[in-house]
């Protein structure tokens, strides 16, 4: 069994829109062509927060300081993205990110109004569904 450790973030711009990753549609990546969150795998002994800071900077070419990430939720168990494995994931939220300052290095940027999220459910990666549900549940609570 394969075990992964990931950290991802829901990124929200200055207008309250979600900045999501339209994944490349190429063989060999997890969920090609789906819509996911920016983030990725932990390296070495880095914390999940250090991981999300590094991954977000690599993928959007904009530095978001650790203090700007708000912890959202954790997932620990059967891998929701890859069959036959386990995963430990921590999910964060970063707000007030300036869209015009971003340069996307993996996939492409998809800007989504909150009201449009419901229509996207079938296009989202499982981990993006998990995090967005956690975010929306928190708003309702």
mmCIF file of C-alpha atoms in Angstrom:
data_model
loop_
_atom_site.group_PDB
_atom_site.id
_atom_site.type_symbol
_atom_site.label_atom_id
_atom_site.label_comp_id
_atom_site.label_asym_id
_atom_site.label_seq_id
_atom_site.Cartn_x
_atom_site.Cartn_y
_atom_site.Cartn_z
ATOM 1 C CA UNK A 1 0.000 0.000 0.000
ATOM 2 C CA UNK A 2 1.199 3.474 -0.846
ATOM 3 C CA UNK A 3 0.998 6.315 1.690
ATOM 4 C CA UNK A 4 0.911 10.004 0.716
ATOM 5 C CA UNK A 5 1.092 13.137 2.807
ATOM 6 C CA UNK A 6 -0.331 16.283 1.217
ATOM 7 C CA UNK A 7 -1.177 19.880 2.017
ATOM 8 C CA UNK A 8 -3.538 21.940 -0.140
ATOM 9 C CA UNK A 9 -5.330 25.259 0.111
ATOM 10 C CA UNK A 10 -8.537 26.878 -0.948
ATOM 11 C CA UNK A 11 -7.318 30.188 -2.327
ATOM 12 C CA UNK A 12 -9.751 33.097 -2.323
ATOM 13 C CA UNK A 13 -9.087 36.363 -4.147
ATOM 14 C CA UNK A 14 -9.829 39.910 -3.022
ATOM 15 C CA UNK A 15 -13.361 39.654 -4.471
ATOM 16 C CA UNK A 16 -14.318 36.425 -2.661
ATOM 17 C CA UNK A 17 -13.835 34.210 -5.706
ATOM 18 C CA UNK A 18 -12.236 30.769 -5.472
ATOM 19 C CA UNK A 19 -8.954 30.342 -7.352
ATOM 20 C CA UNK A 20 -8.847 26.698 -8.372
ATOM 21 C CA UNK A 21 -6.492 24.626 -10.483
ATOM 22 C CA UNK A 22 -7.735 23.231 -13.779
ATOM 23 C CA UNK A 23 -5.456 20.197 -13.894
ATOM 24 C CA UNK A 24 -3.549 19.380 -17.031
ATOM 25 C CA UNK A 25 -5.160 16.646 -19.117
ATOM 26 C CA UNK A 26 -2.090 14.454 -19.477
ATOM 27 C CA UNK A 27 -1.374 10.807 -18.735
ATOM 28 C CA UNK A 28 0.479 10.091 -15.515
ATOM 29 C CA UNK A 29 -0.980 12.736 -13.192
ATOM 30 C CA UNK A 30 -3.698 12.192 -10.619
ATOM 31 C CA UNK A 31 -7.126 13.204 -11.959
ATOM 32 C CA UNK A 32 -6.096 14.649 -15.334
ATOM 33 C CA UNK A 33 -8.468 17.341 -16.561
ATOM 34 C CA UNK A 34 -10.282 17.638 -13.220
ATOM 35 C CA UNK A 35 -10.528 20.754 -11.061
ATOM 36 C CA UNK A 36 -8.528 20.709 -7.859
ATOM 37 C CA UNK A 37 -6.804 22.818 -5.258
ATOM 38 C CA UNK A 38 -3.286 24.133 -5.400
ATOM 39 C CA UNK A 39 -0.913 22.213 -3.146
ATOM 40 C CA UNK A 40 1.010 18.977 -3.105
ATOM 41 C CA UNK A 41 3.163 16.431 -1.321
ATOM 42 C CA UNK A 42 5.179 16.971 1.840
ATOM 43 C CA UNK A 43 8.933 16.777 1.480
ATOM 44 C CA UNK A 44 11.258 15.471 4.176
ATOM 45 C CA UNK A 45 10.425 16.692 7.657
ATOM 46 C CA UNK A 46 8.517 19.817 6.656
ATOM 47 C CA UNK A 47 5.268 20.529 8.488
ATOM 48 C CA UNK A 48 1.997 20.585 6.594
ATOM 49 C CA UNK A 49 1.975 24.377 6.872
ATOM 50 C CA UNK A 50 5.522 24.590 5.481
ATOM 51 C CA UNK A 51 4.431 22.261 2.680
ATOM 52 C CA UNK A 52 1.394 24.330 1.672
ATOM 53 C CA UNK A 53 3.450 27.545 1.740
ATOM 54 C CA UNK A 54 6.106 25.983 -0.524
ATOM 55 C CA UNK A 55 3.647 24.283 -2.888
ATOM 56 C CA UNK A 56 1.440 27.344 -3.306
ATOM 57 C CA UNK A 57 4.485 29.513 -4.011
ATOM 58 C CA UNK A 58 5.754 27.001 -6.602
ATOM 59 C CA UNK A 59 2.380 26.654 -8.319
ATOM 60 C CA UNK A 60 1.103 30.254 -8.383
ATOM 61 C CA UNK A 61 4.452 32.122 -8.288
ATOM 62 C CA UNK A 62 3.187 34.331 -5.471
ATOM 63 C CA UNK A 63 4.446 34.080 -1.890
ATOM 64 C CA UNK A 64 1.706 33.708 0.699
ATOM 65 C CA UNK A 65 3.257 33.899 4.189
ATOM 66 C CA UNK A 66 2.488 31.138 6.704
ATOM 67 C CA UNK A 67 0.498 33.570 8.853
ATOM 68 C CA UNK A 68 -1.972 34.054 5.985
ATOM 69 C CA UNK A 69 -3.017 30.394 5.933
ATOM 70 C CA UNK A 70 -5.971 29.416 8.088
ATOM 71 C CA UNK A 71 -6.257 25.735 9.040
ATOM 72 C CA UNK A 72 -9.445 24.221 7.600
ATOM 73 C CA UNK A 73 -9.539 20.428 7.989
ATOM 74 C CA UNK A 74 -7.569 17.186 8.030
ATOM 75 C CA UNK A 75 -8.140 13.881 6.322
ATOM 76 C CA UNK A 76 -6.428 10.683 7.467
ATOM 77 C CA UNK A 77 -7.329 7.305 6.009
ATOM 78 C CA UNK A 78 -8.030 5.568 2.737
ATOM 79 C CA UNK A 79 -6.668 7.684 -0.091
ATOM 80 C CA UNK A 80 -9.543 9.644 -1.594
ATOM 81 C CA UNK A 81 -7.533 10.407 -4.742
ATOM 82 C CA UNK A 82 -5.527 7.227 -5.438
ATOM 83 C CA UNK A 83 -6.949 3.695 -5.228
ATOM 84 C CA UNK A 84 -5.195 1.252 -2.902
ATOM 85 C CA UNK A 85 -3.364 3.701 -0.702
ATOM 86 C CA UNK A 86 -3.623 5.812 2.395
ATOM 87 C CA UNK A 87 -3.295 9.551 2.771
ATOM 88 C CA UNK A 88 -2.828 12.166 5.440
ATOM 89 C CA UNK A 89 -3.862 15.562 4.214
ATOM 90 C CA UNK A 90 -4.213 18.955 5.786
ATOM 91 C CA UNK A 91 -6.260 21.656 4.104
ATOM 92 C CA UNK A 92 -5.964 25.398 4.551
ATOM 93 C CA UNK A 93 -7.580 28.629 3.351
ATOM 94 C CA UNK A 94 -5.703 31.703 2.082
ATOM 95 C CA UNK A 95 -7.691 34.884 1.464
ATOM 96 C CA UNK A 96 -7.260 38.208 -0.340
ATOM 97 C CA UNK A 97 -4.851 36.846 -2.956
ATOM 98 C CA UNK A 98 -4.345 39.281 -5.889
ATOM 99 C CA UNK A 99 -5.224 37.424 -9.106
ATOM 100 C CA UNK A 100 -3.243 39.811 -11.300
ATOM 101 C CA UNK A 101 -0.014 38.916 -9.430
ATOM 102 C CA UNK A 102 -0.258 35.179 -10.127
ATOM 103 C CA UNK A 103 1.677 33.148 -12.662
ATOM 104 C CA UNK A 104 0.380 29.568 -12.751
ATOM 105 C CA UNK A 105 3.073 26.925 -13.288
ATOM 106 C CA UNK A 106 0.951 23.751 -13.109
ATOM 107 C CA UNK A 107 -2.380 23.417 -14.882
ATOM 108 C CA UNK A 108 -4.297 26.630 -15.385
ATOM 109 C CA UNK A 109 -6.171 29.075 -13.175
ATOM 110 C CA UNK A 110 -9.918 28.732 -12.874
ATOM 111 C CA UNK A 111 -11.692 31.648 -11.160
ATOM 112 C CA UNK A 112 -15.008 30.565 -9.644
ATOM 113 C CA UNK A 113 -17.693 32.569 -7.862
ATOM 114 C CA UNK A 114 -18.962 30.824 -4.699
ATOM 115 C CA UNK A 115 -22.430 30.364 -6.224
ATOM 116 C CA UNK A 116 -20.859 28.395 -9.109
ATOM 117 C CA UNK A 117 -19.266 25.757 -6.857
ATOM 118 C CA UNK A 118 -22.426 23.630 -6.725
ATOM 119 C CA UNK A 119 -22.437 23.231 -10.509
ATOM 120 C CA UNK A 120 -18.834 21.981 -10.474
ATOM 121 C CA UNK A 121 -19.246 19.008 -8.133
ATOM 122 C CA UNK A 122 -18.753 16.336 -10.823
ATOM 123 C CA UNK A 123 -15.642 18.068 -12.157
ATOM 124 C CA UNK A 124 -13.814 18.366 -8.812
ATOM 125 C CA UNK A 125 -11.108 16.026 -7.568
ATOM 126 C CA UNK A 126 -12.148 14.085 -4.441
ATOM 127 C CA UNK A 127 -9.770 16.092 -2.232
ATOM 128 C CA UNK A 128 -11.135 19.382 -3.604
ATOM 129 C CA UNK A 129 -14.693 18.174 -2.876
ATOM 130 C CA UNK A 130 -13.654 17.299 0.673
ATOM 131 C CA UNK A 131 -12.042 20.688 1.335
ATOM 132 C CA UNK A 132 -14.790 22.760 -0.288
ATOM 133 C CA UNK A 133 -17.440 20.854 1.690
ATOM 134 C CA UNK A 134 -15.470 21.522 4.911
ATOM 135 C CA UNK A 135 -15.252 25.199 3.991
ATOM 136 C CA UNK A 136 -18.953 25.522 3.188
ATOM 137 C CA UNK A 137 -19.939 23.546 6.312
ATOM 138 C CA UNK A 138 -17.897 25.975 8.410
ATOM 139 C CA UNK A 139 -19.753 28.938 6.852
ATOM 140 C CA UNK A 140 -23.120 27.392 7.701
ATOM 141 C CA UNK A 141 -22.168 26.483 11.300
#
